[in-house]
Amino acid sequence: MKNLIVVIVLVAAAAVGYFVISGQGGEDAAAMRDDATSEAASTTEAAKDEAAEAVEEAKDAVSEAMEAVGAAAESVVEEATEAASEAVDAATEAATEAANQAVEDVADAATEAADAATETVTEATEAAGEAADAATEMASEAAENASQVATEAAEGAADSASEMLTLLTPEGFDFDKVMAMVDGSELDPLQKTTLKTTLESAKDNPEVLTKVLDQIKAALGL
């Protein structure tokens, strides 16, 4: 580009020189014009050559720049691809380790839960066994107590019935006890009053007393 400017300046200088000397003799002027024209043509041709060379150099520079850019871009792509691959590998490895750890944690938790459940079941079984033993023992004691109470009650009832039968005989008669026996019975009040009044009248008459005592036994279901 600088060479082209120099050429233009030279051409302009030649033109100025031409106009300056145009006032001289025709032959000298013509000779000078021819020389200037020839020189200008030579200069123009040289400028063209330099311009063409500059264009070629520019083309070469652009081509080299494009090649450099392509190489740089290819290098960047390769580096980015490699970095992405490494990142994927690292992420995959981290995810695998995390998954394995999670599986181990879940397995450990499940084992602990199973152990705790087994221990709880064992304790519950032992407690149930102890409770069953205690219940069996209590039931046995209750049965024994109930049997004893029933036996005593039966014996007491038998003794009481025997005593009542004795009191309702002329030989074992006791007026106050028989009156109390009638009062403590489940007979209706009117029947109680009738029996007690009859007993009161017959207590001093053995023949009548026997009949009254039989009435009382029948009324009491003895």
Short mmCIF file of C-alpha atoms in Angstrom, two decimals:
data_model
loop_
_atom_site.label_atom_id
_atom_site.label_comp_id
_atom_site.label_asym_id
_atom_site.label_seq_id
_atom_site.Cartn_x
_atom_site.Cartn_y
_atom_site.Cartn_z
CA MET A 1 0.00 0.00 0.00
CA LYS A 2 2.88 2.37 0.83
CA ASN A 3 4.53 1.58 -2.54
CA LEU A 4 1.35 2.51 -4.36
CA ILE A 5 1.30 5.91 -2.65
CA VAL A 6 4.91 6.49 -3.65
CA VAL A 7 4.04 5.70 -7.26
CA ILE A 8 1.18 8.17 -7.24
CA VAL A 9 3.45 10.87 -5.81
CA LEU A 10 6.03 10.25 -8.51
CA VAL A 11 3.41 10.46 -11.23
CA ALA A 12 2.17 13.73 -9.81
CA ALA A 13 5.72 15.09 -9.69
CA ALA A 14 6.26 14.13 -13.29
CA ALA A 15 3.09 15.91 -14.30
CA VAL A 16 4.13 19.06 -12.45
CA GLY A 17 7.52 18.94 -14.10
CA TYR A 18 5.82 18.62 -17.42
CA PHE A 19 3.75 21.68 -16.93
CA VAL A 20 6.76 23.64 -15.69
CA ILE A 21 8.90 22.93 -18.67
CA SER A 22 6.06 23.05 -21.17
CA GLY A 23 6.99 26.62 -21.91
CA GLN A 24 10.44 25.61 -23.33
CA GLY A 25 11.16 24.59 -26.82
CA GLY A 26 8.90 22.11 -28.52
CA GLU A 27 11.53 19.48 -29.09
CA ASP A 28 12.84 19.57 -25.56
CA ALA A 29 9.33 19.55 -24.25
CA ALA A 30 8.35 16.64 -26.42
CA ALA A 31 11.46 14.76 -25.41
CA MET A 32 10.83 15.43 -21.78
CA ARG A 33 7.18 14.47 -22.17
CA ASP A 34 8.18 11.22 -23.77
CA ASP A 35 10.68 10.57 -21.02
CA ALA A 36 8.13 11.40 -18.34
CA THR A 37 5.52 9.25 -20.00
CA SER A 38 7.94 6.37 -20.28
CA GLU A 39 9.05 6.79 -16.71
CA ALA A 40 5.44 7.04 -15.53
CA ALA A 41 4.57 3.91 -17.46
CA SER A 42 7.53 2.11 -15.96
CA THR A 43 6.60 3.36 -12.52
CA THR A 44 2.97 2.35 -13.03
CA GLU A 45 4.03 -1.10 -14.18
CA ALA A 46 6.29 -1.44 -11.17
CA ALA A 47 3.46 -0.26 -8.94
CA LYS A 48 1.17 -2.84 -10.50
CA ASP A 49 3.76 -5.52 -9.89
CA GLU A 50 4.20 -4.41 -6.29
CA ALA A 51 0.42 -4.24 -5.83
CA ALA A 52 0.03 -7.74 -7.26
CA GLU A 53 2.81 -8.96 -5.01
CA ALA A 54 1.15 -7.27 -2.03
CA VAL A 55 -2.15 -8.92 -2.92
CA GLU A 56 -0.44 -12.30 -3.13
CA GLU A 57 1.25 -11.68 0.20
CA ALA A 58 -2.10 -10.67 1.69
CA LYS A 59 -3.70 -13.83 0.30
CA ASP A 60 -0.89 -15.90 1.76
CA ALA A 61 -1.26 -14.13 5.11
CA VAL A 62 -5.04 -14.65 5.12
CA SER A 63 -4.58 -18.31 4.20
CA GLU A 64 -2.01 -18.77 6.96
CA ALA A 65 -4.29 -16.96 9.41
CA MET A 66 -7.23 -19.16 8.43
CA GLU A 67 -5.08 -22.27 8.82
CA ALA A 68 -3.92 -21.02 12.23
CA VAL A 69 -7.52 -20.29 13.25
CA GLY A 70 -8.63 -23.73 12.06
CA ALA A 71 -5.80 -25.40 13.95
CA ALA A 72 -6.60 -23.39 17.08
CA ALA A 73 -10.31 -24.20 16.77
CA GLU A 74 -9.53 -27.89 16.29
CA SER A 75 -7.26 -27.81 19.33
CA VAL A 76 -9.96 -26.07 21.39
CA VAL A 77 -12.55 -28.64 20.28
CA GLU A 78 -10.21 -31.49 21.15
CA GLU A 79 -9.45 -29.99 24.56
CA ALA A 80 -13.15 -29.32 25.22
CA THR A 81 -14.05 -32.87 24.15
CA GLU A 82 -11.35 -34.32 26.37
CA ALA A 83 -12.45 -32.15 29.32
CA ALA A 84 -16.09 -33.16 28.79
CA SER A 85 -15.11 -36.83 28.64
CA GLU A 86 -13.12 -36.50 31.85
CA ALA A 87 -16.05 -34.71 33.52
CA VAL A 88 -18.44 -37.47 32.42
CA ASP A 89 -16.05 -40.13 33.72
CA ALA A 90 -15.69 -38.31 37.05
CA ALA A 91 -19.46 -37.84 37.37
CA THR A 92 -20.08 -41.50 36.51
CA GLU A 93 -17.53 -42.64 39.07
CA ALA A 94 -18.99 -40.33 41.74
CA ALA A 95 -22.53 -41.50 40.99
CA THR A 96 -21.44 -45.15 41.14
CA GLU A 97 -19.69 -44.62 44.48
CA ALA A 98 -22.72 -42.77 45.86
CA ALA A 99 -25.07 -45.53 44.69
CA ASN A 100 -22.86 -48.24 46.20
CA GLN A 101 -22.67 -46.32 49.48
CA ALA A 102 -26.45 -45.84 49.49
CA VAL A 103 -26.96 -49.58 48.92
CA GLU A 104 -24.57 -50.38 51.76
CA ASP A 105 -26.33 -47.90 54.07
CA VAL A 106 -29.75 -49.35 53.23
CA ALA A 107 -28.47 -52.89 53.76
CA ASP A 108 -26.94 -51.94 57.13
CA ALA A 109 -30.15 -50.19 58.20
CA ALA A 110 -32.24 -53.19 57.13
CA THR A 111 -29.95 -55.55 59.05
CA GLU A 112 -30.15 -53.40 62.17
CA ALA A 113 -33.94 -53.18 61.86
CA ALA A 114 -34.18 -56.96 61.44
CA ASP A 115 -31.96 -57.51 64.48
CA ALA A 116 -34.05 -55.07 66.53
CA ALA A 117 -37.27 -56.72 65.38
CA THR A 118 -35.90 -60.17 66.25
CA GLU A 119 -34.85 -58.95 69.67
CA THR A 120 -38.27 -57.37 70.21
CA VAL A 121 -40.04 -60.57 69.16
CA THR A 122 -37.82 -62.59 71.48
CA GLU A 123 -38.51 -60.26 74.39
CA ALA A 124 -42.23 -60.29 73.60
CA THR A 125 -42.19 -64.10 73.44
CA GLU A 126 -40.42 -64.31 76.77
CA ALA A 127 -42.82 -61.80 78.30
CA ALA A 128 -45.79 -63.72 76.89
CA GLY A 129 -44.39 -66.95 78.31
CA GLU A 130 -43.89 -65.35 81.71
CA ALA A 131 -47.39 -63.87 81.58
CA ALA A 132 -48.83 -67.26 80.60
CA ASP A 133 -46.98 -68.93 83.46
CA ALA A 134 -48.21 -66.29 85.87
CA ALA A 135 -51.77 -66.59 84.55
CA THR A 136 -51.62 -70.38 84.85
CA GLU A 137 -50.33 -70.11 88.39
CA MET A 138 -53.00 -67.57 89.29
CA ALA A 139 -55.71 -69.70 87.69
CA SER A 140 -54.47 -72.74 89.58
CA GLU A 141 -54.43 -70.83 92.85
CA ALA A 142 -57.88 -69.40 92.12
CA ALA A 143 -59.20 -72.86 91.33
CA GLU A 144 -57.73 -74.24 94.53
CA ASN A 145 -59.16 -71.35 96.54
CA ALA A 146 -62.56 -71.72 94.86
CA SER A 147 -62.52 -75.44 95.51
CA GLN A 148 -61.58 -74.87 99.12
CA VAL A 149 -64.25 -72.21 99.53
CA ALA A 150 -66.82 -74.43 97.86
CA THR A 151 -65.82 -77.32 100.07
CA GLU A 152 -65.99 -75.18 103.16
CA ALA A 153 -69.29 -73.72 102.02
CA ALA A 154 -70.66 -77.17 101.33
CA GLU A 155 -69.43 -78.39 104.66
CA GLY A 156 -70.85 -75.30 106.33
CA ALA A 157 -74.15 -75.73 104.52
CA ALA A 158 -74.25 -79.38 105.51
CA ASP A 159 -73.48 -78.50 109.09
CA SER A 160 -76.05 -75.73 109.01
CA ALA A 161 -78.67 -78.01 107.46
CA SER A 162 -77.88 -80.71 109.98
CA GLU A 163 -78.10 -78.21 112.82
CA MET A 164 -81.39 -76.85 111.46
CA LEU A 165 -82.84 -80.35 111.21
CA THR A 166 -81.76 -81.02 114.77
CA LEU A 167 -83.39 -77.79 115.96
CA LEU A 168 -86.63 -78.78 114.20
CA THR A 169 -86.98 -81.99 116.25
CA PRO A 170 -88.64 -82.21 119.68
CA GLU A 171 -85.36 -83.48 121.15
CA GLY A 172 -83.16 -80.68 119.75
CA PHE A 173 -85.77 -77.90 119.76
CA ASP A 174 -84.59 -74.44 120.75
CA PHE A 175 -87.35 -71.86 120.56
CA ASP A 176 -85.14 -68.77 120.04
CA LYS A 177 -82.98 -70.40 117.36
CA VAL A 178 -86.02 -71.71 115.46
CA MET A 179 -87.64 -68.25 115.60
CA ALA A 180 -84.39 -66.73 114.28
CA MET A 181 -84.27 -69.41 111.58
CA VAL A 182 -87.77 -68.45 110.39
CA ASP A 183 -86.93 -64.71 110.46
CA GLY A 184 -83.75 -65.28 108.41
CA SER A 185 -85.45 -67.37 105.75
CA GLU A 186 -86.69 -66.18 102.33
CA LEU A 187 -90.35 -66.85 103.20
CA ASP A 188 -92.84 -64.07 102.64
CA PRO A 189 -93.67 -61.94 105.72
CA LEU A 190 -97.19 -63.34 106.14
CA GLN A 191 -95.95 -66.93 106.15
CA LYS A 192 -93.22 -66.02 108.60
CA THR A 193 -95.77 -64.43 110.95
CA THR A 194 -98.10 -67.45 110.75
CA LEU A 195 -95.31 -69.93 111.51
CA LYS A 196 -93.95 -67.90 114.38
CA THR A 197 -97.43 -67.46 115.91
CA THR A 198 -98.13 -71.18 115.63
CA LEU A 199 -94.71 -71.97 117.12
CA GLU A 200 -95.36 -69.61 119.99
CA SER A 201 -98.62 -71.44 120.78
CA ALA A 202 -97.14 -74.94 120.50
CA LYS A 203 -93.82 -74.54 122.27
CA ASP A 204 -95.16 -75.94 125.53
CA ASN A 205 -97.21 -78.77 123.90
CA PRO A 206 -94.97 -81.56 122.62
CA GLU A 207 -97.61 -83.22 120.46
CA VAL A 208 -98.59 -79.99 118.71
CA LEU A 209 -94.93 -78.85 118.59
CA THR A 210 -93.94 -81.85 116.48
CA LYS A 211 -96.55 -80.96 113.86
CA VAL A 212 -95.55 -77.29 113.87
CA LEU A 213 -91.87 -78.19 113.46
CA ASP A 214 -92.76 -80.42 110.50
CA GLN A 215 -94.62 -77.48 108.95
CA ILE A 216 -91.57 -75.26 109.38
CA LYS A 217 -89.28 -77.91 107.79
CA ALA A 218 -91.63 -78.23 104.85
CA ALA A 219 -91.84 -74.45 104.42
CA LEU A 220 -88.01 -74.15 104.48
CA GLY A 221 -87.57 -77.10 102.10
CA LEU A 222 -85.63 -79.20 104.57
#
